[in-house]
Amino acid sequence: MARAPAIFAAVILAVAHLASADYRSQPSVPSFPTSDWTDGSATFYGDPSGLGADFGGACGYCANDIVSMYSTYTAALSTPLFADGNGCGQCYELRCVKSPWCNPGSPSVIITGTNLCPPNWYLASDNGGWCNPPRQHFDMATPAFLKLAQRVAGIIPVQFRRVPCQRSGGVRFCVQGNSYWLLLYVMNVAGAGDVYDVAVKRYGADEGSYVPASHNWGITFQVFAPFGNDVGLVVKITTYSSPQQTIVVEDAIPAGWSTGLCYQGSNNFY
């Protein structure tokens, strides 16, 4: 009889644990691998603050997105890295090398690709046309560049590598469109950071109800279907980089959703 209170307490704790479990949570996915170091180059551009819409135009990030999710650690990517918009959201670690203007100790910085650095065919790739293919070049927000080297350098040789994106919270969707055309801005993606494939279905519908989305531009994906907002939407996301990974975000876009608003789920590529 002396053990009864202890057994009762254990049962209460077990019930409380089950009650607090989130049955909508998805299984974790393997961490995106860090790549080997590769040679490249870097410059800086834009407002000295490193914030604003000019740091995310080609991918589709607005000024508020840059401030809230990526801060001053962003870069416009040359054409090979931008990859027709598939490089948007990818994360890189950069370090200055082989330059007298490198900061002491050659510290590294992690940035997110949020824009395109277009080629300048009027300039040679070794004399001003820094973003001309096949160069692998980063045109960085000024504060991020100054972590690597002194401003006077202008352009520096760097080594870079892909790293897993560390994000706070779940995948974020900003919704645009109308009753028959849905345009999703997919942001705050962890792991590979990029998105290749998106499919959408109404909450509660069977697996065969997913409607595939087409890549519009940058971080935007469009779906031509009359979903209605009486129930929430479930979004399946597959990354672009190898190894490709897929997650299902069930709780981001709730019933009563509206275009012009942004929603955030509870899971990500962790």
PDB file of C-alpha atoms in Angstrom:
ATOM      1  CA  MET A   1       0.000   0.000   0.000  1.00  0.00           C
ATOM      2  CA  ALA A   2       2.932   2.372   0.589  1.00  0.00           C
ATOM      3  CA  ARG A   3       3.747   2.375  -3.140  1.00  0.00           C
ATOM      4  CA  ALA A   4       0.268   3.498  -4.234  1.00  0.00           C
ATOM      5  CA  PRO A   5       0.922   7.281  -4.030  1.00  0.00           C
ATOM      6  CA  ALA A   6       4.107   6.895  -6.078  1.00  0.00           C
ATOM      7  CA  ILE A   7       2.338   4.822  -8.739  1.00  0.00           C
ATOM      8  CA  PHE A   8      -0.526   7.344  -8.863  1.00  0.00           C
ATOM      9  CA  ALA A   9       1.964  10.217  -9.309  1.00  0.00           C
ATOM     10  CA  ALA A  10       3.712   8.365 -12.145  1.00  0.00           C
ATOM     11  CA  VAL A  11       0.386   7.849 -13.926  1.00  0.00           C
ATOM     12  CA  ILE A  12      -0.464  11.539 -13.567  1.00  0.00           C
ATOM     13  CA  LEU A  13       2.926  12.528 -15.047  1.00  0.00           C
ATOM     14  CA  ALA A  14       2.464  10.127 -17.963  1.00  0.00           C
ATOM     15  CA  VAL A  15      -1.010  11.511 -18.732  1.00  0.00           C
ATOM     16  CA  ALA A  16       0.294  15.073 -18.550  1.00  0.00           C
ATOM     17  CA  HIS A  17       3.102  14.212 -20.984  1.00  0.00           C
ATOM     18  CA  LEU A  18       0.674  12.681 -23.468  1.00  0.00           C
ATOM     19  CA  ALA A  19      -1.663  15.616 -23.179  1.00  0.00           C
ATOM     20  CA  SER A  20       1.140  18.040 -23.983  1.00  0.00           C
ATOM     21  CA  ALA A  21       2.380  16.125 -27.040  1.00  0.00           C
ATOM     22  CA  ASP A  22       1.954  17.832 -30.419  1.00  0.00           C
ATOM     23  CA  TYR A  23       0.649  15.130 -32.726  1.00  0.00           C
ATOM     24  CA  ARG A  24       1.017  17.413 -35.740  1.00  0.00           C
ATOM     25  CA  SER A  25       4.790  17.619 -35.375  1.00  0.00           C
ATOM     26  CA  GLN A  26       6.821  16.052 -38.165  1.00  0.00           C
ATOM     27  CA  PRO A  27       9.772  13.696 -37.734  1.00  0.00           C
ATOM     28  CA  SER A  28      13.141  15.420 -37.791  1.00  0.00           C
ATOM     29  CA  VAL A  29      15.191  15.377 -40.992  1.00  0.00           C
ATOM     30  CA  PRO A  30      18.945  14.793 -41.262  1.00  0.00           C
ATOM     31  CA  SER A  31      21.078  17.898 -40.999  1.00  0.00           C
ATOM     32  CA  PHE A  32      22.158  19.481 -44.276  1.00  0.00           C
ATOM     33  CA  PRO A  33      25.892  18.738 -44.779  1.00  0.00           C
ATOM     34  CA  THR A  34      28.611  21.385 -44.756  1.00  0.00           C
ATOM     35  CA  SER A  35      30.569  21.440 -48.022  1.00  0.00           C
ATOM     36  CA  ASP A  36      34.299  21.780 -48.646  1.00  0.00           C
ATOM     37  CA  TRP A  37      35.909  25.206 -48.997  1.00  0.00           C
ATOM     38  CA  THR A  38      35.937  26.690 -52.513  1.00  0.00           C
ATOM     39  CA  ASP A  39      37.677  29.761 -53.950  1.00  0.00           C
ATOM     40  CA  GLY A  40      35.619  32.810 -54.863  1.00  0.00           C
ATOM     41  CA  SER A  41      35.516  36.576 -54.459  1.00  0.00           C
ATOM     42  CA  ALA A  42      33.434  39.217 -52.692  1.00  0.00           C
ATOM     43  CA  THR A  43      32.492  42.887 -52.922  1.00  0.00           C
ATOM     44  CA  PHE A  44      29.818  44.983 -51.165  1.00  0.00           C
ATOM     45  CA  TYR A  45      26.857  47.046 -52.332  1.00  0.00           C
ATOM     46  CA  GLY A  46      23.722  48.917 -51.333  1.00  0.00           C
ATOM     47  CA  ASP A  47      22.785  51.020 -48.353  1.00  0.00           C
ATOM     48  CA  PRO A  48      25.575  51.066 -45.740  1.00  0.00           C
ATOM     49  CA  SER A  49      23.052  49.859 -43.153  1.00  0.00           C
ATOM     50  CA  GLY A  50      22.818  46.504 -44.915  1.00  0.00           C
ATOM     51  CA  LEU A  51      19.027  46.610 -44.617  1.00  0.00           C
ATOM     52  CA  GLY A  52      16.253  47.277 -47.084  1.00  0.00           C
ATOM     53  CA  ALA A  53      14.501  45.949 -50.181  1.00  0.00           C
ATOM     54  CA  ASP A  54      17.586  46.422 -52.380  1.00  0.00           C
ATOM     55  CA  PHE A  55      19.097  43.376 -50.664  1.00  0.00           C
ATOM     56  CA  GLY A  56      16.341  40.976 -51.685  1.00  0.00           C
ATOM     57  CA  GLY A  57      14.742  42.144 -54.924  1.00  0.00           C
ATOM     58  CA  ALA A  58      15.625  39.331 -57.311  1.00  0.00           C
ATOM     59  CA  CYS A  59      14.578  36.641 -54.827  1.00  0.00           C
ATOM     60  CA  GLY A  60      11.371  38.347 -53.677  1.00  0.00           C
ATOM     61  CA  TYR A  61      12.282  39.322 -50.117  1.00  0.00           C
ATOM     62  CA  CYS A  62      10.904  42.678 -49.002  1.00  0.00           C
ATOM     63  CA  ALA A  63      12.617  45.088 -46.602  1.00  0.00           C
ATOM     64  CA  ASN A  64      10.764  43.704 -43.577  1.00  0.00           C
ATOM     65  CA  ASP A  65      11.822  40.158 -44.468  1.00  0.00           C
ATOM     66  CA  ILE A  66      15.474  41.184 -44.589  1.00  0.00           C
ATOM     67  CA  VAL A  67      15.261  42.959 -41.238  1.00  0.00           C
ATOM     68  CA  SER A  68      13.299  40.275 -39.385  1.00  0.00           C
ATOM     69  CA  MET A  69      14.941  37.105 -40.714  1.00  0.00           C
ATOM     70  CA  TYR A  70      18.355  37.792 -42.239  1.00  0.00           C
ATOM     71  CA  SER A  71      19.481  41.150 -40.808  1.00  0.00           C
ATOM     72  CA  THR A  72      22.680  42.501 -42.361  1.00  0.00           C
ATOM     73  CA  TYR A  73      24.128  39.084 -43.222  1.00  0.00           C
ATOM     74  CA  THR A  74      23.042  38.799 -46.842  1.00  0.00           C
ATOM     75  CA  ALA A  75      24.611  38.781 -50.294  1.00  0.00           C
ATOM     76  CA  ALA A  76      23.665  39.024 -53.953  1.00  0.00           C
ATOM     77  CA  LEU A  77      24.899  35.926 -55.755  1.00  0.00           C
ATOM     78  CA  SER A  78      26.574  35.746 -59.159  1.00  0.00           C
ATOM     79  CA  THR A  79      24.702  33.826 -61.861  1.00  0.00           C
ATOM     80  CA  PRO A  80      26.214  30.365 -61.177  1.00  0.00           C
ATOM     81  CA  LEU A  81      25.339  30.612 -57.468  1.00  0.00           C
ATOM     82  CA  PHE A  82      21.937  32.232 -58.032  1.00  0.00           C
ATOM     83  CA  ALA A  83      20.963  29.266 -60.236  1.00  0.00           C
ATOM     84  CA  ASP A  84      17.854  30.843 -61.775  1.00  0.00           C
ATOM     85  CA  GLY A  85      16.534  31.652 -58.321  1.00  0.00           C
ATOM     86  CA  ASN A  86      17.089  28.201 -56.853  1.00  0.00           C
ATOM     87  CA  GLY A  87      19.993  29.605 -54.822  1.00  0.00           C
ATOM     88  CA  CYS A  88      17.739  32.009 -52.939  1.00  0.00           C
ATOM     89  CA  GLY A  89      17.851  31.285 -49.209  1.00  0.00           C
ATOM     90  CA  GLN A  90      21.056  29.237 -49.275  1.00  0.00           C
ATOM     91  CA  CYS A  91      23.616  29.890 -46.549  1.00  0.00           C
ATOM     92  CA  TYR A  92      27.359  30.293 -46.991  1.00  0.00           C
ATOM     93  CA  GLU A  93      30.306  30.753 -44.704  1.00  0.00           C
ATOM     94  CA  LEU A  94      32.932  33.123 -46.156  1.00  0.00           C
ATOM     95  CA  ARG A  95      36.441  34.041 -45.071  1.00  0.00           C
ATOM     96  CA  CYS A  96      38.877  36.543 -46.569  1.00  0.00           C
ATOM     97  CA  VAL A  97      42.143  35.047 -47.863  1.00  0.00           C
ATOM     98  CA  LYS A  98      45.311  36.206 -49.635  1.00  0.00           C
ATOM     99  CA  SER A  99      44.617  39.931 -49.304  1.00  0.00           C
ATOM    100  CA  PRO A 100      46.456  42.598 -47.268  1.00  0.00           C
ATOM    101  CA  TRP A 101      43.023  44.019 -46.413  1.00  0.00           C
ATOM    102  CA  CYS A 102      41.725  40.887 -44.637  1.00  0.00           C
ATOM    103  CA  ASN A 103      40.828  41.574 -41.022  1.00  0.00           C
ATOM    104  CA  PRO A 104      43.280  40.078 -38.494  1.00  0.00           C
ATOM    105  CA  GLY A 105      42.825  36.357 -38.043  1.00  0.00           C
ATOM    106  CA  SER A 106      40.711  36.062 -41.213  1.00  0.00           C
ATOM    107  CA  PRO A 107      37.391  35.769 -39.343  1.00  0.00           C
ATOM    108  CA  SER A 108      34.483  34.147 -41.161  1.00  0.00           C
ATOM    109  CA  VAL A 109      30.884  35.269 -41.566  1.00  0.00           C
ATOM    110  CA  ILE A 110      27.725  33.354 -42.490  1.00  0.00           C
ATOM    111  CA  ILE A 111      25.416  34.980 -45.009  1.00  0.00           C
ATOM    112  CA  THR A 112      22.156  34.142 -46.812  1.00  0.00           C
ATOM    113  CA  GLY A 113      21.800  34.511 -50.564  1.00  0.00           C
ATOM    114  CA  THR A 114      18.899  36.940 -51.052  1.00  0.00           C
ATOM    115  CA  ASN A 115      19.547  38.657 -54.381  1.00  0.00           C
ATOM    116  CA  LEU A 116      21.139  38.365 -57.832  1.00  0.00           C
ATOM    117  CA  CYS A 117      24.377  40.105 -58.752  1.00  0.00           C
ATOM    118  CA  PRO A 118      23.852  40.439 -62.534  1.00  0.00           C
ATOM    119  CA  PRO A 119      26.718  40.162 -64.999  1.00  0.00           C
ATOM    120  CA  ASN A 120      28.185  43.296 -66.553  1.00  0.00           C
ATOM    121  CA  TRP A 121      29.262  42.270 -70.038  1.00  0.00           C
ATOM    122  CA  TYR A 122      30.796  45.690 -70.700  1.00  0.00           C
ATOM    123  CA  LEU A 123      33.544  44.943 -68.177  1.00  0.00           C
ATOM    124  CA  ALA A 124      36.093  42.146 -68.104  1.00  0.00           C
ATOM    125  CA  SER A 125      35.552  39.516 -65.425  1.00  0.00           C
ATOM    126  CA  ASP A 126      38.981  40.341 -64.008  1.00  0.00           C
ATOM    127  CA  ASN A 127      38.439  44.102 -64.143  1.00  0.00           C
ATOM    128  CA  GLY A 128      35.042  45.141 -62.808  1.00  0.00           C
ATOM    129  CA  GLY A 129      32.763  42.437 -64.149  1.00  0.00           C
ATOM    130  CA  TRP A 130      32.997  40.577 -60.896  1.00  0.00           C
ATOM    131  CA  CYS A 131      29.632  38.841 -61.272  1.00  0.00           C
ATOM    132  CA  ASN A 132      30.220  37.644 -64.832  1.00  0.00           C
ATOM    133  CA  PRO A 133      29.927  33.860 -65.230  1.00  0.00           C
ATOM    134  CA  PRO A 134      31.605  31.579 -64.449  1.00  0.00           C
ATOM    135  CA  ARG A 135      32.830  33.601 -61.450  1.00  0.00           C
ATOM    136  CA  GLN A 136      31.496  32.490 -58.064  1.00  0.00           C
ATOM    137  CA  HIS A 137      31.064  35.876 -56.496  1.00  0.00           C
ATOM    138  CA  PHE A 138      29.258  37.381 -53.487  1.00  0.00           C
ATOM    139  CA  ASP A 139      28.160  41.020 -53.534  1.00  0.00           C
ATOM    140  CA  MET A 140      27.640  41.404 -49.805  1.00  0.00           C
ATOM    141  CA  ALA A 141      25.707  43.766 -47.577  1.00  0.00           C
ATOM    142  CA  THR A 142      28.310  46.231 -46.315  1.00  0.00           C
ATOM    143  CA  PRO A 143      28.227  45.267 -42.588  1.00  0.00           C
ATOM    144  CA  ALA A 144      28.826  41.611 -43.479  1.00  0.00           C
ATOM    145  CA  PHE A 145      31.713  42.501 -45.805  1.00  0.00           C
ATOM    146  CA  LEU A 146      33.351  44.630 -43.102  1.00  0.00           C
ATOM    147  CA  LYS A 147      33.438  41.565 -40.848  1.00  0.00           C
ATOM    148  CA  LEU A 148      35.882  40.083 -43.376  1.00  0.00           C
ATOM    149  CA  ALA A 149      37.973  42.977 -44.640  1.00  0.00           C
ATOM    150  CA  GLN A 150      38.499  46.705 -44.701  1.00  0.00           C
ATOM    151  CA  ARG A 151      36.271  48.817 -46.941  1.00  0.00           C
ATOM    152  CA  VAL A 152      39.253  50.133 -48.937  1.00  0.00           C
ATOM    153  CA  ALA A 153      39.773  46.655 -50.403  1.00  0.00           C
ATOM    154  CA  GLY A 154      36.748  46.972 -52.713  1.00  0.00           C
ATOM    155  CA  ILE A 155      37.049  43.349 -53.824  1.00  0.00           C
ATOM    156  CA  ILE A 156      38.679  40.490 -51.937  1.00  0.00           C
ATOM    157  CA  PRO A 157      39.490  36.859 -52.657  1.00  0.00           C
ATOM    158  CA  VAL A 158      37.498  34.569 -50.372  1.00  0.00           C
ATOM    159  CA  GLN A 159      37.013  30.949 -49.584  1.00  0.00           C
ATOM    160  CA  PHE A 160      33.410  29.868 -49.129  1.00  0.00           C
ATOM    161  CA  ARG A 161      31.408  26.795 -48.277  1.00  0.00           C
ATOM    162  CA  ARG A 162      27.741  25.856 -48.001  1.00  0.00           C
ATOM    163  CA  VAL A 163      26.557  25.481 -44.409  1.00  0.00           C
ATOM    164  CA  PRO A 164      23.203  24.513 -42.890  1.00  0.00           C
ATOM    165  CA  CYS A 165      20.901  27.488 -42.441  1.00  0.00           C
ATOM    166  CA  GLN A 166      20.033  28.110 -38.803  1.00  0.00           C
ATOM    167  CA  ARG A 167      16.546  29.615 -38.548  1.00  0.00           C
ATOM    168  CA  SER A 168      14.328  30.618 -35.654  1.00  0.00           C
ATOM    169  CA  GLY A 169      10.924  28.913 -35.755  1.00  0.00           C
ATOM    170  CA  GLY A 170       9.172  27.191 -38.617  1.00  0.00           C
ATOM    171  CA  VAL A 171       8.872  27.818 -42.338  1.00  0.00           C
ATOM    172  CA  ARG A 172       7.117  31.092 -43.143  1.00  0.00           C
ATOM    173  CA  PHE A 173       4.619  31.669 -45.957  1.00  0.00           C
ATOM    174  CA  CYS A 174       3.405  35.013 -47.262  1.00  0.00           C
ATOM    175  CA  VAL A 175       0.218  34.567 -49.292  1.00  0.00           C
ATOM    176  CA  GLN A 176      -0.766  36.556 -52.367  1.00  0.00           C
ATOM    177  CA  GLY A 177      -3.176  35.928 -55.219  1.00  0.00           C
ATOM    178  CA  ASN A 178      -6.933  35.467 -55.399  1.00  0.00           C
ATOM    179  CA  SER A 179      -9.622  32.774 -55.164  1.00  0.00           C
ATOM    180  CA  TYR A 180      -8.223  30.818 -58.106  1.00  0.00           C
ATOM    181  CA  TRP A 181      -4.529  31.653 -58.059  1.00  0.00           C
ATOM    182  CA  LEU A 182      -2.342  31.245 -54.996  1.00  0.00           C
ATOM    183  CA  LEU A 183       1.147  32.766 -54.840  1.00  0.00           C
ATOM    184  CA  LEU A 184       3.273  31.619 -51.911  1.00  0.00           C
ATOM    185  CA  TYR A 185       6.466  33.349 -50.771  1.00  0.00           C
ATOM    186  CA  VAL A 186       8.408  30.601 -48.965  1.00  0.00           C
ATOM    187  CA  MET A 187      10.866  31.957 -46.385  1.00  0.00           C
ATOM    188  CA  ASN A 188      12.817  31.177 -43.214  1.00  0.00           C
ATOM    189  CA  VAL A 189      13.801  27.756 -44.549  1.00  0.00           C
ATOM    190  CA  ALA A 190      16.355  25.934 -42.404  1.00  0.00           C
ATOM    191  CA  GLY A 191      18.833  23.276 -43.509  1.00  0.00           C
ATOM    192  CA  ALA A 192      19.549  23.671 -47.216  1.00  0.00           C
ATOM    193  CA  GLY A 193      17.677  26.985 -47.128  1.00  0.00           C
ATOM    194  CA  ASP A 194      16.376  26.592 -50.671  1.00  0.00           C
ATOM    195  CA  VAL A 195      13.111  25.275 -52.124  1.00  0.00           C
ATOM    196  CA  TYR A 196      12.642  23.281 -55.330  1.00  0.00           C
ATOM    197  CA  ASP A 197       9.162  21.800 -55.158  1.00  0.00           C
ATOM    198  CA  VAL A 198       5.948  22.918 -53.435  1.00  0.00           C
ATOM    199  CA  ALA A 199       2.531  21.258 -53.319  1.00  0.00           C
ATOM    200  CA  VAL A 200      -0.618  22.415 -51.514  1.00  0.00           C
ATOM    201  CA  LYS A 201      -3.803  20.734 -50.319  1.00  0.00           C
ATOM    202  CA  ARG A 202      -6.714  21.591 -48.061  1.00  0.00           C
ATOM    203  CA  TYR A 203      -6.361  20.489 -44.450  1.00  0.00           C
ATOM    204  CA  GLY A 204      -8.003  17.094 -43.935  1.00  0.00           C
ATOM    205  CA  ALA A 205      -7.899  16.123 -47.624  1.00  0.00           C
ATOM    206  CA  ASP A 206      -6.249  12.833 -48.593  1.00  0.00           C
ATOM    207  CA  GLU A 207      -2.683  12.540 -49.877  1.00  0.00           C
ATOM    208  CA  GLY A 208      -3.843  12.399 -53.479  1.00  0.00           C
ATOM    209  CA  SER A 209      -5.307  15.895 -53.189  1.00  0.00           C
ATOM    210  CA  TYR A 210      -2.016  17.771 -53.318  1.00  0.00           C
ATOM    211  CA  VAL A 211      -1.892  20.331 -56.140  1.00  0.00           C
ATOM    212  CA  PRO A 212       1.667  20.862 -57.426  1.00  0.00           C
ATOM    213  CA  ALA A 213       2.941  24.443 -57.580  1.00  0.00           C
ATOM    214  CA  SER A 214       5.147  25.844 -60.310  1.00  0.00           C
ATOM    215  CA  HIS A 215       8.210  27.973 -59.617  1.00  0.00           C
ATOM    216  CA  ASN A 216       7.255  31.569 -60.371  1.00  0.00           C
ATOM    217  CA  TRP A 217      10.507  33.390 -59.528  1.00  0.00           C
ATOM    218  CA  GLY A 218      12.953  33.451 -56.639  1.00  0.00           C
ATOM    219  CA  ILE A 219      11.186  32.300 -53.491  1.00  0.00           C
ATOM    220  CA  THR A 220       7.673  32.396 -55.013  1.00  0.00           C
ATOM    221  CA  PHE A 221       5.588  29.419 -56.101  1.00  0.00           C
ATOM    222  CA  GLN A 222       2.162  29.586 -57.751  1.00  0.00           C
ATOM    223  CA  VAL A 223      -0.795  27.217 -57.654  1.00  0.00           C
ATOM    224  CA  PHE A 224      -3.810  27.479 -59.938  1.00  0.00           C
ATOM    225  CA  ALA A 225      -6.660  26.001 -57.878  1.00  0.00           C
ATOM    226  CA  PRO A 226      -9.752  27.257 -55.977  1.00  0.00           C
ATOM    227  CA  PHE A 227      -8.779  26.247 -52.438  1.00  0.00           C
ATOM    228  CA  GLY A 228     -11.182  28.362 -50.372  1.00  0.00           C
ATOM    229  CA  ASN A 229     -10.315  29.491 -46.853  1.00  0.00           C
ATOM    230  CA  ASP A 230     -12.951  27.641 -44.810  1.00  0.00           C
ATOM    231  CA  VAL A 231     -10.172  25.243 -43.759  1.00  0.00           C
ATOM    232  CA  GLY A 232      -6.416  25.639 -43.465  1.00  0.00           C
ATOM    233  CA  LEU A 233      -3.849  24.691 -46.104  1.00  0.00           C
ATOM    234  CA  VAL A 234      -1.168  22.027 -45.866  1.00  0.00           C
ATOM    235  CA  VAL A 235       2.086  22.724 -47.724  1.00  0.00           C
ATOM    236  CA  LYS A 236       4.604  20.066 -48.755  1.00  0.00           C
ATOM    237  CA  ILE A 237       8.094  21.430 -49.429  1.00  0.00           C
ATOM    238  CA  THR A 238      11.098  19.756 -51.057  1.00  0.00           C
ATOM    239  CA  THR A 239      14.541  21.338 -51.065  1.00  0.00           C
ATOM    240  CA  TYR A 240      16.604  22.044 -54.182  1.00  0.00           C
ATOM    241  CA  SER A 241      20.065  21.049 -52.970  1.00  0.00           C
ATOM    242  CA  SER A 242      21.258  17.468 -52.746  1.00  0.00           C
ATOM    243  CA  PRO A 243      20.440  15.485 -50.718  1.00  0.00           C
ATOM    244  CA  GLN A 244      16.869  16.654 -51.302  1.00  0.00           C
ATOM    245  CA  GLN A 245      14.608  16.588 -48.261  1.00  0.00           C
ATOM    246  CA  THR A 246      10.857  16.960 -47.826  1.00  0.00           C
ATOM    247  CA  ILE A 247       8.696  18.171 -44.957  1.00  0.00           C
ATOM    248  CA  VAL A 248       4.970  18.778 -44.578  1.00  0.00           C
ATOM    249  CA  VAL A 249       3.850  21.975 -42.839  1.00  0.00           C
ATOM    250  CA  GLU A 250       0.313  21.453 -41.585  1.00  0.00           C
ATOM    251  CA  ASP A 251      -0.220  24.271 -39.120  1.00  0.00           C
ATOM    252  CA  ALA A 252       1.068  27.432 -40.833  1.00  0.00           C
ATOM    253  CA  ILE A 253      -1.899  28.592 -42.931  1.00  0.00           C
ATOM    254  CA  PRO A 254      -5.058  28.350 -40.774  1.00  0.00           C
ATOM    255  CA  ALA A 255      -8.754  28.377 -41.593  1.00  0.00           C
ATOM    256  CA  GLY A 256      -9.824  31.909 -42.478  1.00  0.00           C
ATOM    257  CA  TRP A 257      -6.479  32.652 -44.137  1.00  0.00           C
ATOM    258  CA  SER A 258      -6.282  35.731 -46.293  1.00  0.00           C
ATOM    259  CA  THR A 259      -4.063  37.002 -49.088  1.00  0.00           C
ATOM    260  CA  GLY A 260      -1.727  39.796 -48.094  1.00  0.00           C
ATOM    261  CA  LEU A 261      -0.814  38.118 -44.796  1.00  0.00           C
ATOM    262  CA  CYS A 262       2.106  35.973 -43.656  1.00  0.00           C
ATOM    263  CA  TYR A 263       1.909  32.788 -41.600  1.00  0.00           C
ATOM    264  CA  GLN A 264       4.520  30.667 -39.844  1.00  0.00           C
ATOM    265  CA  GLY A 265       4.433  26.946 -39.121  1.00  0.00           C
ATOM    266  CA  SER A 266       5.921  25.049 -36.213  1.00  0.00           C
ATOM    267  CA  ASN A 267       8.314  22.782 -38.126  1.00  0.00           C
ATOM    268  CA  ASN A 268      11.309  23.242 -40.378  1.00  0.00           C
ATOM    269  CA  PHE A 269      14.249  21.316 -41.871  1.00  0.00           C
ATOM    270  CA  TYR A 270      15.953  20.650 -38.529  1.00  0.00           C
TER     271      TYR A 270
END
